[in-house]
């Protein structure tokens, strides 16, 4: 009897991958007797391999030219061995991949002319990622189970004696306009230190200059910029009494830890489309007035930590 194999396609940024965890988990639960294969790229194999949801993870390096991606896919995946393909990326690029599966008669769920089941809602681009994926998978009679089991990512943490807050002041250099001015973070850090809460900076190599600037001003904070992997960030999110940061990938990871989290959005990104998920997430829109905005944020932090 032929082994049932299902392929999930997911690329994008860290935030986009985290927003898709519920969809991936739901596909896994719906086809729990099938072999599940993930098509993605580095570094997401590290985090998703630990989930235990996938029997195989296939990595490609996306090229400027789609046909080179397809060449890699055909080389690494036996297209004819698949029964179903779920494209959770639903970009122009990933939709072009569906052609090779459709030509072999494989059931495909995605968008575009090569999707057997096409999510054709004209308003799909105006939906939050999670809502869009709910609609898409429902077409294949898959109901997304919210709050996927993420114990593999977020360990149980004993009470931490050190009261600290995670601060994520940076973001991708390609989208610097999503960053809130450092003046606001300075005010937040001053408030936290006055409350005897240690600020802990999180960021990637793109954020080193920002974090070093804050460290020079506040010598007692901890600067973990470019020193944490996905799992360490997730662990810290469960220990922190509060986390504050820009609309960037690590904040999506932190928010799913379900401790109080405040995420800042500028006018250049829309929380209605991509707000982080979690049980204790607050979205604050940057007003361009640093004084007023900073005061609003500090008042919100005060309310969230009052009983901690």
mmCIF file of C-alpha atoms in Angstrom:
data_model
loop_
_atom_site.group_PDB
_atom_site.id
_atom_site.type_symbol
_atom_site.label_atom_id
_atom_site.label_comp_id
_atom_site.label_asym_id
_atom_site.label_seq_id
_atom_site.Cartn_x
_atom_site.Cartn_y
_atom_site.Cartn_z
ATOM 1 C CA UNK A 1 0.000 0.000 0.000
ATOM 2 C CA UNK A 2 1.350 3.430 -0.979
ATOM 3 C CA UNK A 3 2.478 5.553 1.967
ATOM 4 C CA UNK A 4 0.442 8.757 2.312
ATOM 5 C CA UNK A 5 2.727 11.790 2.185
ATOM 6 C CA UNK A 6 1.687 15.403 2.628
ATOM 7 C CA UNK A 7 3.819 18.456 1.885
ATOM 8 C CA UNK A 8 3.533 21.812 3.646
ATOM 9 C CA UNK A 9 5.198 24.843 2.065
ATOM 10 C CA UNK A 10 6.226 27.639 4.421
ATOM 11 C CA UNK A 11 8.887 30.336 4.055
ATOM 12 C CA UNK A 12 8.894 34.004 5.049
ATOM 13 C CA UNK A 13 10.185 35.823 8.113
ATOM 14 C CA UNK A 14 10.237 34.502 11.669
ATOM 15 C CA UNK A 15 6.985 36.270 12.531
ATOM 16 C CA UNK A 16 5.232 34.775 9.514
ATOM 17 C CA UNK A 17 6.437 31.287 10.453
ATOM 18 C CA UNK A 18 5.271 31.688 14.068
ATOM 19 C CA UNK A 19 1.862 32.915 12.867
ATOM 20 C CA UNK A 20 1.553 29.681 10.860
ATOM 21 C CA UNK A 21 2.224 27.287 13.756
ATOM 22 C CA UNK A 22 -1.483 26.691 14.417
ATOM 23 C CA UNK A 23 -2.105 25.902 10.747
ATOM 24 C CA UNK A 24 0.810 23.455 10.592
ATOM 25 C CA UNK A 25 -0.287 21.763 13.800
ATOM 26 C CA UNK A 26 -3.853 21.458 12.523
ATOM 27 C CA UNK A 27 -2.733 19.779 9.292
ATOM 28 C CA UNK A 28 -0.657 17.375 11.371
ATOM 29 C CA UNK A 29 -3.609 16.503 13.625
ATOM 30 C CA UNK A 30 -5.989 16.142 10.685
ATOM 31 C CA UNK A 31 -3.671 13.711 8.890
ATOM 32 C CA UNK A 32 -2.062 12.031 11.881
ATOM 33 C CA UNK A 33 -1.484 8.765 10.008
ATOM 34 C CA UNK A 34 0.252 10.441 7.079
ATOM 35 C CA UNK A 35 3.912 11.298 6.640
ATOM 36 C CA UNK A 36 4.317 15.050 6.872
ATOM 37 C CA UNK A 37 7.048 16.845 4.910
ATOM 38 C CA UNK A 38 7.948 20.517 5.291
ATOM 39 C CA UNK A 39 9.484 22.633 2.532
ATOM 40 C CA UNK A 40 11.228 25.643 4.061
ATOM 41 C CA UNK A 41 14.614 27.323 4.387
ATOM 42 C CA UNK A 42 17.208 27.967 7.057
ATOM 43 C CA UNK A 43 17.068 28.779 9.935
ATOM 44 C CA UNK A 44 13.504 27.536 10.447
ATOM 45 C CA UNK A 45 14.480 23.890 10.221
ATOM 46 C CA UNK A 46 16.057 24.197 13.683
ATOM 47 C CA UNK A 47 12.894 25.347 15.402
ATOM 48 C CA UNK A 48 10.387 23.241 13.445
ATOM 49 C CA UNK A 49 12.372 20.015 13.645
ATOM 50 C CA UNK A 50 12.019 20.115 17.435
ATOM 51 C CA UNK A 51 8.222 20.255 17.111
ATOM 52 C CA UNK A 52 8.120 16.593 16.124
ATOM 53 C CA UNK A 53 5.341 17.394 13.648
ATOM 54 C CA UNK A 54 7.356 16.580 10.536
ATOM 55 C CA UNK A 55 8.788 13.297 9.328
ATOM 56 C CA UNK A 56 11.098 15.155 6.978
ATOM 57 C CA UNK A 57 12.195 18.754 6.476
ATOM 58 C CA UNK A 58 13.408 19.766 3.020
ATOM 59 C CA UNK A 59 15.502 22.915 2.690
ATOM 60 C CA UNK A 60 16.054 24.997 -0.409
ATOM 61 C CA UNK A 61 17.814 28.302 -0.922
ATOM 62 C CA UNK A 62 15.369 30.565 -2.691
ATOM 63 C CA UNK A 63 16.735 32.201 -5.813
ATOM 64 C CA UNK A 64 15.904 35.381 -7.675
ATOM 65 C CA UNK A 65 14.565 33.087 -10.395
ATOM 66 C CA UNK A 66 11.601 30.853 -9.544
ATOM 67 C CA UNK A 67 12.634 28.137 -11.992
ATOM 68 C CA UNK A 68 15.831 27.569 -9.991
ATOM 69 C CA UNK A 69 13.719 26.985 -6.873
ATOM 70 C CA UNK A 70 11.620 24.474 -8.784
ATOM 71 C CA UNK A 71 14.778 22.714 -9.957
ATOM 72 C CA UNK A 72 15.863 22.302 -6.321
ATOM 73 C CA UNK A 73 12.429 21.048 -5.272
ATOM 74 C CA UNK A 74 12.273 18.430 -8.024
ATOM 75 C CA UNK A 75 15.761 17.295 -7.093
ATOM 76 C CA UNK A 76 14.939 16.885 -3.394
ATOM 77 C CA UNK A 77 11.306 15.717 -3.441
ATOM 78 C CA UNK A 78 9.712 12.848 -5.332
ATOM 79 C CA UNK A 79 6.695 14.798 -6.538
ATOM 80 C CA UNK A 80 4.776 11.669 -7.547
ATOM 81 C CA UNK A 81 5.025 10.255 -4.007
ATOM 82 C CA UNK A 82 2.857 13.025 -2.556
ATOM 83 C CA UNK A 83 -0.888 12.869 -2.054
ATOM 84 C CA UNK A 84 -1.465 16.483 -0.982
ATOM 85 C CA UNK A 85 0.330 19.818 -0.900
ATOM 86 C CA UNK A 86 -0.651 22.725 1.349
ATOM 87 C CA UNK A 87 0.908 26.054 0.417
ATOM 88 C CA UNK A 88 0.847 28.210 3.554
ATOM 89 C CA UNK A 89 3.097 30.815 1.958
ATOM 90 C CA UNK A 90 0.603 31.690 -0.818
ATOM 91 C CA UNK A 91 2.984 34.106 -2.516
ATOM 92 C CA UNK A 92 3.454 34.507 -6.251
ATOM 93 C CA UNK A 93 6.652 32.485 -5.883
ATOM 94 C CA UNK A 94 5.209 29.567 -3.907
ATOM 95 C CA UNK A 95 2.125 29.485 -6.133
ATOM 96 C CA UNK A 96 4.435 28.877 -9.080
ATOM 97 C CA UNK A 97 5.782 25.794 -7.285
ATOM 98 C CA UNK A 98 2.324 24.216 -7.369
ATOM 99 C CA UNK A 99 2.633 23.715 -11.104
ATOM 100 C CA UNK A 100 5.011 20.756 -10.734
ATOM 101 C CA UNK A 101 2.635 19.045 -8.311
ATOM 102 C CA UNK A 102 -0.498 19.772 -10.340
ATOM 103 C CA UNK A 103 1.136 18.284 -13.457
ATOM 104 C CA UNK A 104 1.497 15.001 -11.547
ATOM 105 C CA UNK A 105 -2.132 15.062 -10.410
ATOM 106 C CA UNK A 106 -1.300 15.896 -6.788
ATOM 107 C CA UNK A 107 -4.025 17.605 -4.729
ATOM 108 C CA UNK A 108 -2.910 21.179 -4.021
ATOM 109 C CA UNK A 109 -4.361 23.747 -1.630
ATOM 110 C CA UNK A 110 -3.249 27.340 -2.151
ATOM 111 C CA UNK A 111 -3.932 30.181 -4.549
ATOM 112 C CA UNK A 112 -3.557 30.664 -8.280
ATOM 113 C CA UNK A 113 -4.331 28.542 -11.322
ATOM 114 C CA UNK A 114 -2.307 25.530 -10.175
ATOM 115 C CA UNK A 115 -4.227 25.086 -6.907
ATOM 116 C CA UNK A 116 -6.750 22.224 -6.924
ATOM 117 C CA UNK A 117 -8.423 23.933 -3.977
ATOM 118 C CA UNK A 118 -8.021 27.666 -4.438
ATOM 119 C CA UNK A 119 -8.557 30.233 -1.703
ATOM 120 C CA UNK A 120 -10.096 32.790 -4.020
ATOM 121 C CA UNK A 121 -11.551 35.229 -1.477
ATOM 122 C CA UNK A 122 -10.914 38.644 -3.105
ATOM 123 C CA UNK A 123 -10.416 40.110 0.374
ATOM 124 C CA UNK A 124 -7.808 37.556 1.463
ATOM 125 C CA UNK A 125 -5.036 40.151 1.456
ATOM 126 C CA UNK A 126 -7.003 42.215 3.964
ATOM 127 C CA UNK A 127 -7.280 39.370 6.487
ATOM 128 C CA UNK A 128 -4.967 38.639 9.379
ATOM 129 C CA UNK A 129 -2.615 35.765 8.541
ATOM 130 C CA UNK A 130 -4.347 33.435 11.012
ATOM 131 C CA UNK A 131 -7.830 34.241 9.670
ATOM 132 C CA UNK A 132 -6.659 33.854 6.084
ATOM 133 C CA UNK A 133 -5.211 30.427 6.827
ATOM 134 C CA UNK A 134 -8.381 29.380 8.644
ATOM 135 C CA UNK A 135 -10.395 30.132 5.512
ATOM 136 C CA UNK A 136 -7.853 28.457 3.272
ATOM 137 C CA UNK A 137 -7.677 25.199 5.240
ATOM 138 C CA UNK A 138 -11.423 25.076 5.822
ATOM 139 C CA UNK A 139 -11.769 24.576 2.058
ATOM 140 C CA UNK A 140 -10.033 21.233 2.644
ATOM 141 C CA UNK A 141 -12.277 20.511 5.649
ATOM 142 C CA UNK A 142 -9.493 21.270 8.120
ATOM 143 C CA UNK A 143 -10.473 23.333 11.133
ATOM 144 C CA UNK A 144 -7.523 25.186 12.599
ATOM 145 C CA UNK A 145 -6.925 24.293 16.218
ATOM 146 C CA UNK A 146 -5.892 27.469 17.955
ATOM 147 C CA UNK A 147 -3.219 27.303 20.630
ATOM 148 C CA UNK A 148 -1.219 24.446 19.150
ATOM 149 C CA UNK A 149 0.679 22.381 21.693
ATOM 150 C CA UNK A 150 3.959 24.238 21.959
ATOM 151 C CA UNK A 151 5.502 22.610 25.039
ATOM 152 C CA UNK A 152 8.467 21.661 22.843
ATOM 153 C CA UNK A 153 9.160 25.375 22.405
ATOM 154 C CA UNK A 154 8.054 26.882 25.719
ATOM 155 C CA UNK A 155 9.310 24.857 28.701
ATOM 156 C CA UNK A 156 7.683 25.002 32.102
ATOM 157 C CA UNK A 157 9.574 27.576 34.113
ATOM 158 C CA UNK A 158 9.924 27.720 37.882
ATOM 159 C CA UNK A 159 9.481 31.081 39.550
ATOM 160 C CA UNK A 160 12.435 33.271 38.679
ATOM 161 C CA UNK A 161 13.968 35.246 41.537
ATOM 162 C CA UNK A 162 15.230 37.984 39.225
ATOM 163 C CA UNK A 163 12.504 40.295 37.990
ATOM 164 C CA UNK A 164 13.326 41.242 34.440
ATOM 165 C CA UNK A 165 11.691 42.592 31.285
ATOM 166 C CA UNK A 166 12.555 41.697 27.701
ATOM 167 C CA UNK A 167 13.175 44.693 25.461
ATOM 168 C CA UNK A 168 13.280 44.294 21.665
ATOM 169 C CA UNK A 169 14.286 47.758 20.376
ATOM 170 C CA UNK A 170 15.363 46.821 16.848
ATOM 171 C CA UNK A 171 14.112 45.022 13.788
ATOM 172 C CA UNK A 172 15.165 44.160 10.269
ATOM 173 C CA UNK A 173 17.460 46.680 8.581
ATOM 174 C CA UNK A 174 15.319 46.242 5.475
ATOM 175 C CA UNK A 175 12.332 47.671 7.357
ATOM 176 C CA UNK A 176 13.886 50.251 9.666
ATOM 177 C CA UNK A 177 10.735 52.364 9.453
ATOM 178 C CA UNK A 178 9.014 49.828 11.738
ATOM 179 C CA UNK A 179 11.344 50.798 14.585
ATOM 180 C CA UNK A 180 10.267 53.091 17.417
ATOM 181 C CA UNK A 181 12.732 55.891 18.340
ATOM 182 C CA UNK A 182 15.361 55.015 20.964
ATOM 183 C CA UNK A 183 14.176 57.912 23.120
ATOM 184 C CA UNK A 184 11.013 55.929 23.874
ATOM 185 C CA UNK A 185 13.017 52.866 24.884
ATOM 186 C CA UNK A 186 15.238 55.007 27.104
ATOM 187 C CA UNK A 187 12.158 56.238 28.961
ATOM 188 C CA UNK A 188 10.839 52.687 29.327
ATOM 189 C CA UNK A 189 14.182 51.434 30.638
ATOM 190 C CA UNK A 190 14.405 54.292 33.163
ATOM 191 C CA UNK A 191 10.941 53.367 34.437
ATOM 192 C CA UNK A 192 11.792 49.662 34.720
ATOM 193 C CA UNK A 193 15.031 50.349 36.602
ATOM 194 C CA UNK A 194 13.158 52.616 39.014
ATOM 195 C CA UNK A 195 10.817 49.675 39.678
ATOM 196 C CA UNK A 196 13.842 47.396 40.257
ATOM 197 C CA UNK A 197 13.069 45.415 37.103
ATOM 198 C CA UNK A 198 16.157 44.506 35.066
ATOM 199 C CA UNK A 199 15.861 45.303 31.349
ATOM 200 C CA UNK A 200 17.201 42.545 29.073
ATOM 201 C CA UNK A 201 17.869 43.499 25.446
ATOM 202 C CA UNK A 202 17.115 40.979 22.684
ATOM 203 C CA UNK A 203 18.032 41.383 19.044
ATOM 204 C CA UNK A 204 19.886 40.079 16.019
ATOM 205 C CA UNK A 205 23.082 41.201 14.346
ATOM 206 C CA UNK A 206 21.044 44.008 12.732
ATOM 207 C CA UNK A 207 20.327 45.453 16.174
ATOM 208 C CA UNK A 208 23.807 45.529 17.695
ATOM 209 C CA UNK A 209 24.318 49.267 17.297
ATOM 210 C CA UNK A 210 20.952 50.082 18.873
ATOM 211 C CA UNK A 211 21.539 47.731 21.793
ATOM 212 C CA UNK A 212 25.086 48.998 22.353
ATOM 213 C CA UNK A 213 23.792 52.573 22.471
ATOM 214 C CA UNK A 214 21.283 51.640 25.174
ATOM 215 C CA UNK A 215 23.888 49.624 27.080
ATOM 216 C CA UNK A 216 26.251 52.618 27.189
ATOM 217 C CA UNK A 217 23.478 54.740 28.655
ATOM 218 C CA UNK A 218 22.216 52.107 31.115
ATOM 219 C CA UNK A 219 25.183 50.091 32.342
ATOM 220 C CA UNK A 220 23.140 47.784 34.595
ATOM 221 C CA UNK A 221 20.908 46.323 31.883
ATOM 222 C CA UNK A 222 21.734 42.966 30.264
ATOM 223 C CA UNK A 223 22.563 43.091 26.561
ATOM 224 C CA UNK A 224 21.859 39.702 24.954
ATOM 225 C CA UNK A 225 21.776 41.081 21.417
ATOM 226 C CA UNK A 226 22.898 38.425 18.927
ATOM 227 C CA UNK A 227 23.444 35.975 21.813
ATOM 228 C CA UNK A 228 20.125 34.121 21.835
ATOM 229 C CA UNK A 229 18.636 31.471 19.570
ATOM 230 C CA UNK A 230 14.914 30.868 19.044
ATOM 231 C CA UNK A 231 14.672 28.511 21.998
ATOM 232 C CA UNK A 232 16.421 30.862 24.417
ATOM 233 C CA UNK A 233 14.106 33.704 23.422
ATOM 234 C CA UNK A 234 11.092 31.447 24.014
ATOM 235 C CA UNK A 235 12.472 30.414 27.411
ATOM 236 C CA UNK A 236 13.127 34.008 28.447
ATOM 237 C CA UNK A 237 9.609 34.995 27.381
ATOM 238 C CA UNK A 238 8.208 32.594 29.985
ATOM 239 C CA UNK A 239 10.422 34.085 32.711
ATOM 240 C CA UNK A 240 9.996 37.787 31.945
ATOM 241 C CA UNK A 241 7.340 39.675 33.851
ATOM 242 C CA UNK A 242 6.744 41.742 30.716
ATOM 243 C CA UNK A 243 8.136 42.047 27.186
ATOM 244 C CA UNK A 244 8.135 45.201 25.080
ATOM 245 C CA UNK A 245 9.263 45.673 21.504
ATOM 246 C CA UNK A 246 8.765 46.608 17.874
ATOM 247 C CA UNK A 247 6.805 44.685 15.271
ATOM 248 C CA UNK A 248 9.561 42.173 14.530
ATOM 249 C CA UNK A 249 10.028 38.393 14.457
ATOM 250 C CA UNK A 250 11.203 37.796 18.044
ATOM 251 C CA UNK A 251 8.095 39.549 19.396
ATOM 252 C CA UNK A 252 5.927 36.925 17.679
ATOM 253 C CA UNK A 253 7.943 34.230 19.420
ATOM 254 C CA UNK A 254 7.738 36.052 22.743
ATOM 255 C CA UNK A 255 3.985 36.702 22.518
ATOM 256 C CA UNK A 256 3.187 32.995 22.118
ATOM 257 C CA UNK A 257 4.764 32.471 25.541
ATOM 258 C CA UNK A 258 1.568 34.094 26.875
ATOM 259 C CA UNK A 259 3.211 36.389 29.416
ATOM 260 C CA UNK A 260 2.318 40.111 29.220
ATOM 261 C CA UNK A 261 3.630 41.481 25.931
ATOM 262 C CA UNK A 262 3.372 44.948 24.387
ATOM 263 C CA UNK A 263 4.071 45.293 20.661
ATOM 264 C CA UNK A 264 4.567 48.636 18.938
ATOM 265 C CA UNK A 265 3.226 49.246 15.444
ATOM 266 C CA UNK A 266 4.067 52.245 13.288
ATOM 267 C CA UNK A 267 1.947 53.524 10.417
ATOM 268 C CA UNK A 268 4.070 51.384 8.095
ATOM 269 C CA UNK A 269 2.659 48.050 9.277
ATOM 270 C CA UNK A 270 -0.890 46.970 9.998
ATOM 271 C CA UNK A 271 -1.676 45.048 13.181
ATOM 272 C CA UNK A 272 -4.969 43.946 11.616
ATOM 273 C CA UNK A 273 -2.959 41.841 9.160
ATOM 274 C CA UNK A 274 -0.031 40.590 11.200
ATOM 275 C CA UNK A 275 -0.402 41.246 14.932
ATOM 276 C CA UNK A 276 1.415 38.679 17.098
ATOM 277 C CA UNK A 277 -0.759 35.983 18.653
ATOM 278 C CA UNK A 278 -0.917 35.138 22.347
ATOM 279 C CA UNK A 279 -3.107 35.311 25.429
ATOM 280 C CA UNK A 280 -1.559 38.495 26.847
ATOM 281 C CA UNK A 281 -0.681 40.641 23.837
ATOM 282 C CA UNK A 282 -1.332 44.380 23.724
ATOM 283 C CA UNK A 283 -0.872 46.400 20.539
ATOM 284 C CA UNK A 284 0.129 50.058 20.850
ATOM 285 C CA UNK A 285 0.266 52.256 17.757
ATOM 286 C CA UNK A 286 3.112 54.746 17.640
ATOM 287 C CA UNK A 287 1.746 58.296 17.640
ATOM 288 C CA UNK A 288 4.937 60.039 16.399
ATOM 289 C CA UNK A 289 4.897 62.097 19.610
ATOM 290 C CA UNK A 290 7.600 60.472 21.715
ATOM 291 C CA UNK A 291 6.578 62.143 24.967
ATOM 292 C CA UNK A 292 2.887 61.245 24.747
ATOM 293 C CA UNK A 293 3.568 57.784 23.348
ATOM 294 C CA UNK A 294 6.166 57.004 26.007
ATOM 295 C CA UNK A 295 3.800 58.089 28.777
ATOM 296 C CA UNK A 296 1.006 55.899 27.352
ATOM 297 C CA UNK A 297 3.286 52.867 27.175
ATOM 298 C CA UNK A 298 4.650 53.324 30.694
ATOM 299 C CA UNK A 299 1.107 53.605 32.070
ATOM 300 C CA UNK A 300 0.234 50.353 30.313
ATOM 301 C CA UNK A 301 3.336 48.617 31.660
ATOM 302 C CA UNK A 302 2.414 49.832 35.140
ATOM 303 C CA UNK A 303 -1.044 48.255 34.852
ATOM 304 C CA UNK A 304 0.336 44.957 33.563
ATOM 305 C CA UNK A 305 2.985 44.503 36.259
ATOM 306 C CA UNK A 306 1.036 45.861 39.219
ATOM 307 C CA UNK A 307 0.304 42.400 40.633
ATOM 308 C CA UNK A 308 3.656 40.857 39.784
#
